[in-house]
Each structure stands twice: as C-alpha cells, then as structure tokens.
mmCIF file of C-alpha atoms in Angstrom:
data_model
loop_
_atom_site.group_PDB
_atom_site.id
_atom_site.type_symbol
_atom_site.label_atom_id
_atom_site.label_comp_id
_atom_site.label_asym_id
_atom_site.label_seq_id
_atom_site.Cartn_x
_atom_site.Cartn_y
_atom_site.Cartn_z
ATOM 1 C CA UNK A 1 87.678 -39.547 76.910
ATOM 2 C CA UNK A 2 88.282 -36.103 75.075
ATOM 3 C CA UNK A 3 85.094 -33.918 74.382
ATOM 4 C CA UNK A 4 84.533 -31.516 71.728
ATOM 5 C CA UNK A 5 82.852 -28.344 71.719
ATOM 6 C CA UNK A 6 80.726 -27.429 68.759
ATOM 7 C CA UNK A 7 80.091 -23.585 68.921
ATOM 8 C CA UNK A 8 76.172 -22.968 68.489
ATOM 9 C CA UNK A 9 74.673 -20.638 66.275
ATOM 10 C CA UNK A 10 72.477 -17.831 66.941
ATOM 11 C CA UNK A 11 69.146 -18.798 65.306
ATOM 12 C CA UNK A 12 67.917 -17.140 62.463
ATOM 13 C CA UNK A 13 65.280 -14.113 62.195
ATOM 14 C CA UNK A 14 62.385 -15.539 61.134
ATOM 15 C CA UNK A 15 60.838 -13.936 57.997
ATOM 16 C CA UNK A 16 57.230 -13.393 58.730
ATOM 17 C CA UNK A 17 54.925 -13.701 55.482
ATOM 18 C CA UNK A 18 51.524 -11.936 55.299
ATOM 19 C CA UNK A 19 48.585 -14.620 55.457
ATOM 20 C CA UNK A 20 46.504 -15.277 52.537
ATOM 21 C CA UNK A 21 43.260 -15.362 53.572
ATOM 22 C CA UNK A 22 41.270 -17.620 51.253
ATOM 23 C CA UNK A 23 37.254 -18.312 51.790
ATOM 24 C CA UNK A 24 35.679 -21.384 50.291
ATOM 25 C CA UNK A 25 32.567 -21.345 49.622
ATOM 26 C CA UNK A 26 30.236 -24.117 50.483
ATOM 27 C CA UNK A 27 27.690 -24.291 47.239
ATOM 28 C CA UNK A 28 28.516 -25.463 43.958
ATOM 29 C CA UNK A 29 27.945 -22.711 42.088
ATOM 30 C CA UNK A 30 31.179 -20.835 39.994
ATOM 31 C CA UNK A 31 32.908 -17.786 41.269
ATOM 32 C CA UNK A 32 31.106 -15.163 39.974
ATOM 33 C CA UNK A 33 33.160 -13.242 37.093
ATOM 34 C CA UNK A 34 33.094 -8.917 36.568
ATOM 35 C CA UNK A 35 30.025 -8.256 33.813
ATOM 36 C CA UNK A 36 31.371 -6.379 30.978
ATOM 37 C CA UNK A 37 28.983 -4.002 30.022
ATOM 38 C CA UNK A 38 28.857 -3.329 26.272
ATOM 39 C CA UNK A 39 26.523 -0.428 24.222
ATOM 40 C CA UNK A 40 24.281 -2.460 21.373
ATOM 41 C CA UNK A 41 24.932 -1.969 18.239
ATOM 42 C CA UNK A 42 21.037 -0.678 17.643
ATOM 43 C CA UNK A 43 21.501 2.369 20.355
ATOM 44 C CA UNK A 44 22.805 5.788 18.559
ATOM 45 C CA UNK A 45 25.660 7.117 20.044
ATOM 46 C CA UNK A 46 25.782 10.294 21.330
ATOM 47 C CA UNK A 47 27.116 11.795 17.924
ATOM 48 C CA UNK A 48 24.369 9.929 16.368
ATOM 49 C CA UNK A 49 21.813 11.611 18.465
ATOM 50 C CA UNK A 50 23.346 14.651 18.069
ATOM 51 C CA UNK A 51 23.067 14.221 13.977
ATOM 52 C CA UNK A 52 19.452 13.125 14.381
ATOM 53 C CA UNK A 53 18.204 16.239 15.921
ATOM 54 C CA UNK A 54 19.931 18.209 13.441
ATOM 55 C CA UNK A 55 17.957 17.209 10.264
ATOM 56 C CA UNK A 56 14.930 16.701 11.715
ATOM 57 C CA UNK A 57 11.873 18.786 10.314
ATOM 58 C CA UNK A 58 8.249 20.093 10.489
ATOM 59 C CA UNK A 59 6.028 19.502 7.789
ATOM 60 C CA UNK A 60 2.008 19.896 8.071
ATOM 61 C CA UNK A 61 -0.382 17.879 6.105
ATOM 62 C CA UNK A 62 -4.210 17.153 6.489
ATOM 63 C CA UNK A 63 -5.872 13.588 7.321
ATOM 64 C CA UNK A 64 -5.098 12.524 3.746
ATOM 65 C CA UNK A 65 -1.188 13.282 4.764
ATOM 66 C CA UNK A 66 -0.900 15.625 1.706
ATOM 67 C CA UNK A 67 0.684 19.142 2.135
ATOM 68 C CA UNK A 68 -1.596 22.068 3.591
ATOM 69 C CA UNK A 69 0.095 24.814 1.418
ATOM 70 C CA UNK A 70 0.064 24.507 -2.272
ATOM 71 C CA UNK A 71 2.417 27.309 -4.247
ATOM 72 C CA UNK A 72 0.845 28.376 -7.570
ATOM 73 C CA UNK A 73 2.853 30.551 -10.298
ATOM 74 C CA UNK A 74 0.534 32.418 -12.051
ATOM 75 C CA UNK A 75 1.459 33.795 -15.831
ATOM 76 C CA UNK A 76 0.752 37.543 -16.519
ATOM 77 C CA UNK A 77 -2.779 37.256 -18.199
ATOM 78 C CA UNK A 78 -3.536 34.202 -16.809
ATOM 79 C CA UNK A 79 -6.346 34.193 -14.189
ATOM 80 C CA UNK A 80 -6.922 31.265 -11.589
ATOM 81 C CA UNK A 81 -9.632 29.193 -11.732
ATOM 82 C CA UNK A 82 -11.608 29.541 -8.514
ATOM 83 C CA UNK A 83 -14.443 26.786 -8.136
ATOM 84 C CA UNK A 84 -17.814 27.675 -8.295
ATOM 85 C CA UNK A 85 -18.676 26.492 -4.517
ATOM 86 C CA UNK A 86 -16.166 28.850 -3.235
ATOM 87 C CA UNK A 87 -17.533 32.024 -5.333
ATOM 88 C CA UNK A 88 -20.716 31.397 -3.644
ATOM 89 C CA UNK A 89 -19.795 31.586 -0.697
ATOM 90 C CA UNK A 90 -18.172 34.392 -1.112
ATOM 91 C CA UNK A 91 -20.692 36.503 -2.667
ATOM 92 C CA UNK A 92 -23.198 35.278 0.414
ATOM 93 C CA UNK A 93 -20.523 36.683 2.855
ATOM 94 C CA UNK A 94 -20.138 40.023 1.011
ATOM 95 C CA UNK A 95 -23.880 39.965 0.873
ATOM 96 C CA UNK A 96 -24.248 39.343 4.835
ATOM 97 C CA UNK A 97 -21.677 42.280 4.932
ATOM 98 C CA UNK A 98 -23.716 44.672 2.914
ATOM 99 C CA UNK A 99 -26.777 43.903 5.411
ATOM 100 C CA UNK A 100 -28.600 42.931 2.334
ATOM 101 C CA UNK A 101 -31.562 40.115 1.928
ATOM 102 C CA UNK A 102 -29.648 36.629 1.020
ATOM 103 C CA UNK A 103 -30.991 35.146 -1.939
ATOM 104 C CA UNK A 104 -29.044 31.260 -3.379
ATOM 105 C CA UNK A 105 -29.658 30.303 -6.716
ATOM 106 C CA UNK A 106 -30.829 26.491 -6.524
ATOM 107 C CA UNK A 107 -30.188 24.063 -10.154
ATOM 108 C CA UNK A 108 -32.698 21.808 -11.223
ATOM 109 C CA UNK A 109 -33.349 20.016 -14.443
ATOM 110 C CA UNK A 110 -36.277 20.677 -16.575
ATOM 111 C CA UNK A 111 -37.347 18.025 -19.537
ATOM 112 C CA UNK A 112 -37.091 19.677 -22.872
ATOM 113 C CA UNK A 113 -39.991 17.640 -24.039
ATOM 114 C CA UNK A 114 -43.244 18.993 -23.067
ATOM 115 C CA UNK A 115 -44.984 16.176 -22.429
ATOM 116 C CA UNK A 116 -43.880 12.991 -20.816
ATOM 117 C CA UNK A 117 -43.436 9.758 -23.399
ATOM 118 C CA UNK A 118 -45.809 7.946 -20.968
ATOM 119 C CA UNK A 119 -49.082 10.008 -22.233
ATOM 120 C CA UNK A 120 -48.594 9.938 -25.924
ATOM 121 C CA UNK A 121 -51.621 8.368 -27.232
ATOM 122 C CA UNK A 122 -49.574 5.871 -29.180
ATOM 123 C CA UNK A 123 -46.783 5.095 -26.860
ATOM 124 C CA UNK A 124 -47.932 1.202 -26.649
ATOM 125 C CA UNK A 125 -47.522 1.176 -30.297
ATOM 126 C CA UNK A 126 -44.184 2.290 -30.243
ATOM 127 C CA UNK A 127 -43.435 -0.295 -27.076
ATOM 128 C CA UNK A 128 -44.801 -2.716 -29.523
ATOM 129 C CA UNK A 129 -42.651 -1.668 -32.062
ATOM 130 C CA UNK A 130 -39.294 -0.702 -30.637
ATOM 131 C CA UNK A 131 -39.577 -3.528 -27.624
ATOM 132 C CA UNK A 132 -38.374 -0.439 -25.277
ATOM 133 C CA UNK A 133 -40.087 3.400 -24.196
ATOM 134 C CA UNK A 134 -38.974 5.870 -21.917
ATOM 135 C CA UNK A 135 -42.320 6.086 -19.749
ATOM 136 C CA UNK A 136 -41.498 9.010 -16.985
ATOM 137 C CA UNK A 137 -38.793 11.010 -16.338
ATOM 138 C CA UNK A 138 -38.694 12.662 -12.554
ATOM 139 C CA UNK A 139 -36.210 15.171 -11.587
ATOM 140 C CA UNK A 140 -35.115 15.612 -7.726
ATOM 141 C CA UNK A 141 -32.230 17.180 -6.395
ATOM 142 C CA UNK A 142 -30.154 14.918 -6.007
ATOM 143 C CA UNK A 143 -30.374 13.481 -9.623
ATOM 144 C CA UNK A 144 -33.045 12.094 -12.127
ATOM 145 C CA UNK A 145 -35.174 8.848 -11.822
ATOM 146 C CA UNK A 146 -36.262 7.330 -14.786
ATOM 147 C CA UNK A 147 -39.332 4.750 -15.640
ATOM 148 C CA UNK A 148 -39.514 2.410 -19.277
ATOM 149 C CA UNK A 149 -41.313 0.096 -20.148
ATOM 150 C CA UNK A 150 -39.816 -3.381 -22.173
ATOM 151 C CA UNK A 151 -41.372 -6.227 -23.555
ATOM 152 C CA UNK A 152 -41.283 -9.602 -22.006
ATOM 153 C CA UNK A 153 -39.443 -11.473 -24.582
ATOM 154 C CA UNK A 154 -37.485 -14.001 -22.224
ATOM 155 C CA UNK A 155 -36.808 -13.827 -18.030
ATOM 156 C CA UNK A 156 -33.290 -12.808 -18.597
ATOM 157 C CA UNK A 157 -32.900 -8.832 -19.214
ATOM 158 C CA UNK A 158 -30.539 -6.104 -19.563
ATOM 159 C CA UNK A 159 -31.722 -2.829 -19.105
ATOM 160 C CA UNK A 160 -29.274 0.370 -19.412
ATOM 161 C CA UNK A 161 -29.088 3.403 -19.331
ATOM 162 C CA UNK A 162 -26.429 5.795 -21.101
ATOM 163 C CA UNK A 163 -26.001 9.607 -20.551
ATOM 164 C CA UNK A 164 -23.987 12.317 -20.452
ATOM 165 C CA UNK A 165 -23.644 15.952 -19.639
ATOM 166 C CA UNK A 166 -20.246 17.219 -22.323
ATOM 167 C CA UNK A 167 -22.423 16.397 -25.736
ATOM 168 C CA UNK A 168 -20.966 12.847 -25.326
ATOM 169 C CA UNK A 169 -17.513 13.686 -25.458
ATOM 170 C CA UNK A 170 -17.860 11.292 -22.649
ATOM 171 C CA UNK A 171 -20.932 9.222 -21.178
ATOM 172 C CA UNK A 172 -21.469 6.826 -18.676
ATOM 173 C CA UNK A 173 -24.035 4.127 -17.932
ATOM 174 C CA UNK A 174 -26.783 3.419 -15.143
ATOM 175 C CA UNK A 175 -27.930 -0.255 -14.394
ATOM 176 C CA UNK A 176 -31.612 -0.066 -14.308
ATOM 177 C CA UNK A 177 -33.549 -2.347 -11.624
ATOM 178 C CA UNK A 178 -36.685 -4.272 -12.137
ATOM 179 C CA UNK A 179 -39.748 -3.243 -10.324
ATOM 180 C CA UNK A 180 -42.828 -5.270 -11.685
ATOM 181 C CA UNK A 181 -44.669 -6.980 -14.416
ATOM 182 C CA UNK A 182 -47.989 -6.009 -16.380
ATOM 183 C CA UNK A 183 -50.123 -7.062 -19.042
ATOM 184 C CA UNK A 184 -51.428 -4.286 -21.046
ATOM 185 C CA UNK A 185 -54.015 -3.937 -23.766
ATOM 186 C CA UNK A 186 -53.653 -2.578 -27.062
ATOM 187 C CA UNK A 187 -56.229 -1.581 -29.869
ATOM 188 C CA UNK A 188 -56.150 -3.271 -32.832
ATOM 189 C CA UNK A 189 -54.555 -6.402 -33.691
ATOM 190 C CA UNK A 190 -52.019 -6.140 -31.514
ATOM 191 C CA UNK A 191 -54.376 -7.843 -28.236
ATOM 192 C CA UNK A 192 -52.665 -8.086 -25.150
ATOM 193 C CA UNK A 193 -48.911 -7.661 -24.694
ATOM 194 C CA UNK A 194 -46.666 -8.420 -21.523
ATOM 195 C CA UNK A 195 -44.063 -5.925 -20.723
ATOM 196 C CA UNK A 196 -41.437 -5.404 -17.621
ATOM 197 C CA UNK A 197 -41.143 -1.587 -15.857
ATOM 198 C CA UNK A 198 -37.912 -0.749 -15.370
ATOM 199 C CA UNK A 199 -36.311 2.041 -12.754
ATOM 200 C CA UNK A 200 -32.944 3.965 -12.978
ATOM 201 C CA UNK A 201 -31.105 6.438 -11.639
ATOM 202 C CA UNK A 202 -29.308 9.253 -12.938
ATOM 203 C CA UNK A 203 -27.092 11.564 -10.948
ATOM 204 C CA UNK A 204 -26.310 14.819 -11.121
ATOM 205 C CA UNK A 205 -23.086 16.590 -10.652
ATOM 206 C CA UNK A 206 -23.183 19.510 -8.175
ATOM 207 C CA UNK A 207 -22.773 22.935 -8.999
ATOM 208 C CA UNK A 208 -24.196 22.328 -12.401
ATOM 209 C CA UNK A 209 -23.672 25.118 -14.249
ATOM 210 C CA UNK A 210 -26.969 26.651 -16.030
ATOM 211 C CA UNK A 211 -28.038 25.488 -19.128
ATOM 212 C CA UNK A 212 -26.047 22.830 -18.904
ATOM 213 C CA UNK A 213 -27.397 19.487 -20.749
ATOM 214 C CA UNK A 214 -27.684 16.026 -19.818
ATOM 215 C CA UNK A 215 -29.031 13.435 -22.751
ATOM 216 C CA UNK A 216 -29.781 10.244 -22.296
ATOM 217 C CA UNK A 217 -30.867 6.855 -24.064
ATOM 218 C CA UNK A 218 -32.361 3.527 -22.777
ATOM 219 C CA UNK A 219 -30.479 0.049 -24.203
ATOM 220 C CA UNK A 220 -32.431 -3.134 -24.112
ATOM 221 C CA UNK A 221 -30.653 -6.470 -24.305
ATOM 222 C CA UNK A 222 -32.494 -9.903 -24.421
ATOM 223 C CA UNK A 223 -32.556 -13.352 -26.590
ATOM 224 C CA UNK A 224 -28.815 -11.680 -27.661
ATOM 225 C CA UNK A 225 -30.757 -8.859 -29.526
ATOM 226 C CA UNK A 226 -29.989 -5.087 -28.310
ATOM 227 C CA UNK A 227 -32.974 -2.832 -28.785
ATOM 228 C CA UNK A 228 -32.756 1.454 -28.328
ATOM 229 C CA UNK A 229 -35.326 4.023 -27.086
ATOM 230 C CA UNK A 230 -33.426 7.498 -28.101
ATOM 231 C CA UNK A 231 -36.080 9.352 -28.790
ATOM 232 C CA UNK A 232 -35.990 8.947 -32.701
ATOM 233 C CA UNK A 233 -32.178 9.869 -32.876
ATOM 234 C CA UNK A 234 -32.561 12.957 -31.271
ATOM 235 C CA UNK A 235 -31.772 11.395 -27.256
ATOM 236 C CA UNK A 236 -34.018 12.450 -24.442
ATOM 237 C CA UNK A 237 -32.424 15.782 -23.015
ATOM 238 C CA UNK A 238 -32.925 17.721 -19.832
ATOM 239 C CA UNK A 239 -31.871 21.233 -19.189
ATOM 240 C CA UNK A 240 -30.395 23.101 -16.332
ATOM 241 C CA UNK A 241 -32.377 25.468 -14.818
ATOM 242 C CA UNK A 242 -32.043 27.956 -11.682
ATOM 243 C CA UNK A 243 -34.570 29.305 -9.399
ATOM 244 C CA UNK A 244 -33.817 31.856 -6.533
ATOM 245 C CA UNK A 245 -34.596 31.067 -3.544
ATOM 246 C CA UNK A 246 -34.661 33.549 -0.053
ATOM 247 C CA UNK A 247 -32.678 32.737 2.693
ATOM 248 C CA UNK A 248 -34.469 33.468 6.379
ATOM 249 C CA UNK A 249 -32.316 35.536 8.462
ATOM 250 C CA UNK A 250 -31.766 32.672 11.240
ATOM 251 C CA UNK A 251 -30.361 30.763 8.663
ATOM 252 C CA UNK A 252 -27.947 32.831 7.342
ATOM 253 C CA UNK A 253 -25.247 32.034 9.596
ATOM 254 C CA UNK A 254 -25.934 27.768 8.956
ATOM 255 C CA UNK A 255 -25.481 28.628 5.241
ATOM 256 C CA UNK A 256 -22.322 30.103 5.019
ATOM 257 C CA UNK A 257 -20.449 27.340 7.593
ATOM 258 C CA UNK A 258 -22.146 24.190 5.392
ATOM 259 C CA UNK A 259 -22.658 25.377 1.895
#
C-alpha cells in the first residue's frame, strides 16, 4: 500500500483588527444627539449693536415730555412779550437788591354802581316786573359771588349767568345754584310774592391788568320763557382796581420763591 505525502503549509499571519468597543445602554431613552445652537432672529447682532449706539441721542424735556429749551427769532423792532408774573418778580428781586422796603400791588374788583341793586327802594317792583334782580354782588380774591332774586313761576329753573372781561368779544357763562325760598311782601297791589335766591360764581383771571372790566348779566329760564336782569341795557360792570400792600421783611424771601 503506497502512501502519499502532502507537503503542509506554513499557516497564515493572522491579521489582528482593533476591537470596537460598543456600550448599550440599559434605559429606553434615544441616544442623545449634539444641540445646535442657533442666535434668534430678535437678538441684534453685533453690527446691529454697534449701529444702535451710534444714533442714539439726548434730549431733555419736563414732566409734560415737551422740550426744556425753546429758540425764539426775534425781528429788529420787535420786542418779546414777557408775562406779567415774571416782571413782578423781577422788579421784587431788583427791589430786595436795592435794600429797599417791598411793596406788591394786589387787584381787586370794585362795583361801578354805588349802591348795591338789593337796597333800591323799589327793587321788589322791578323783581315783580322783570321776574329776575341782581340782589348783591361780593368781590373776593379769588373771583366774584353773586346773589338774585327770581320769581317762583314753576319748580323747574334755569338760572345763568353771562360775563366777560374783552367788551364781549368773547363771554362765558356761570351755572347759578339754588340756595332757598322766601315769600316777600310788597306795597300796593302787588300782596305777597314768592321768589327763589339764587348764588353764582364768577372767576377772575390772575394778573388782571388794572382797569380792566368784567360785565355781566343774569338769564332766567322757566315755563319756556327766558327773562334778563342787565341792568337796563347797560350790564352790571366791575372794575379793576390795585391797592399796595407792604411786604414784612421775614417774608420777603417766601415771596419771591412762590409768587
């Protein structure tokens, strides 16, 4: 029996590969993925910025948000029109400067009638006949308080009061309130009438200048009638007046801050 020889072969290098390590994780939750961060579109860029800071500006305005500074082109010949407040203080500082006694010149208004309507002898006649009288007129301060007198002709009443201080160029009007009822007695055949007093209030600009004029007339509306007191067509007027006044020196100082 005849054997055969089969050469054997060297074996091969073996080719070592590197080992992938993998991890598994246990929970269920997806492989987390990189977070691509991305500017929003409502941040400026840096140019942006950059631009901003460029235009921005300073402007300074009062609680009102209006400007602070005013600028005024004045015409040769034409002279600026300073208000009257502001002169006066003025001339009280350049009078505190001089070391001279203060002395403010105070407005009131002073009835060019002598007498008030109220005291005529025959102002019930006149009520009687005209249905409405200016009664009293008191001046204050702070502005002019008037008193009529109407007759009772139904509950509902209108009582007005129209005035003005530019020789009614323009005029305005003052509700007048109701303050009480009265019986009155007349002479003659007229008995006993019923009338309404009326009070209203008129008020006065400041820094009235001097002889300045306010008129006035009273309306009456009742029954749809309208019924005037004007004082016979000529209105009930009331001048302005001024009167000096002395200033104590401890109260110099208060006057000029809150005049």
């Amino acid at each position: 029996m005849s054997r055969y020889l089969f050469p054997i072969r060297p074996p091969s290098p073996r080719v070592s590969f590197p080992k992938q390590q993998f991890h598994r994780s246990l929970s269920c939750e997806p492989t987390p993925k990189p977070i691509i961060r991305q500017r929003s579109h409502s941040l400026p860029s840096a140019t942006d910025k950059k631009k901003q800071c460029r235009s921005v500006g300073v402007r300074f305005v009062d609680s009102l948000g209006l400007d602070l500074e005013d600028v005024k082109i004045f015409k040769s010949g034409e002279d600026p029109l300073v208000p009257h407040h502001v002169t006066f203080r003025l001339l009280m500082s350049a009078e505190m400067a001089d070391g001279r006694h203060m002395e403010i010149s105070l407005p009131y208004l002073k009835p060019a009638f002598a007498q008030q309507p109220g005291d005529h002898p025959g102002f019930l006649h006149r009520l009687h006949e005209q249905k409405v009288c200016l009664e009293r007129v008191l001046c204050f301060e702070l502005g002019v308080i008037g008193i009529t007198q109407v007759l009772n002709l139904d509950f509902e009443k209108d009582v007005t009061a129209r005035y003005s201080f530019t020789g009614w160029k323009s005029c305005a009007e003052a509700k007048a309130s109701w303050v009480s009822s009265i019986t009155k007695n007349c002479e003659g055949r007229m008995g006993q009438i019923s009338c309404d007093t009326f009070r209203f209030h008129l008020p006065v600009p400041p820094f009235l200048q001097p002889e300045a004029v306010l008129e006035f007339a009273i309306q009456y509306k009742v029954c749809g009638a309208e019924y005037w007191d004007n004082n016979d067509g000529k209105n009930y007027k009331l001048i302005c007046k001024n009167y000096k006044l002395s200033v104590p020196k401890e109260c110099e100082d208060s006057m000029v801050h809150f005049t």
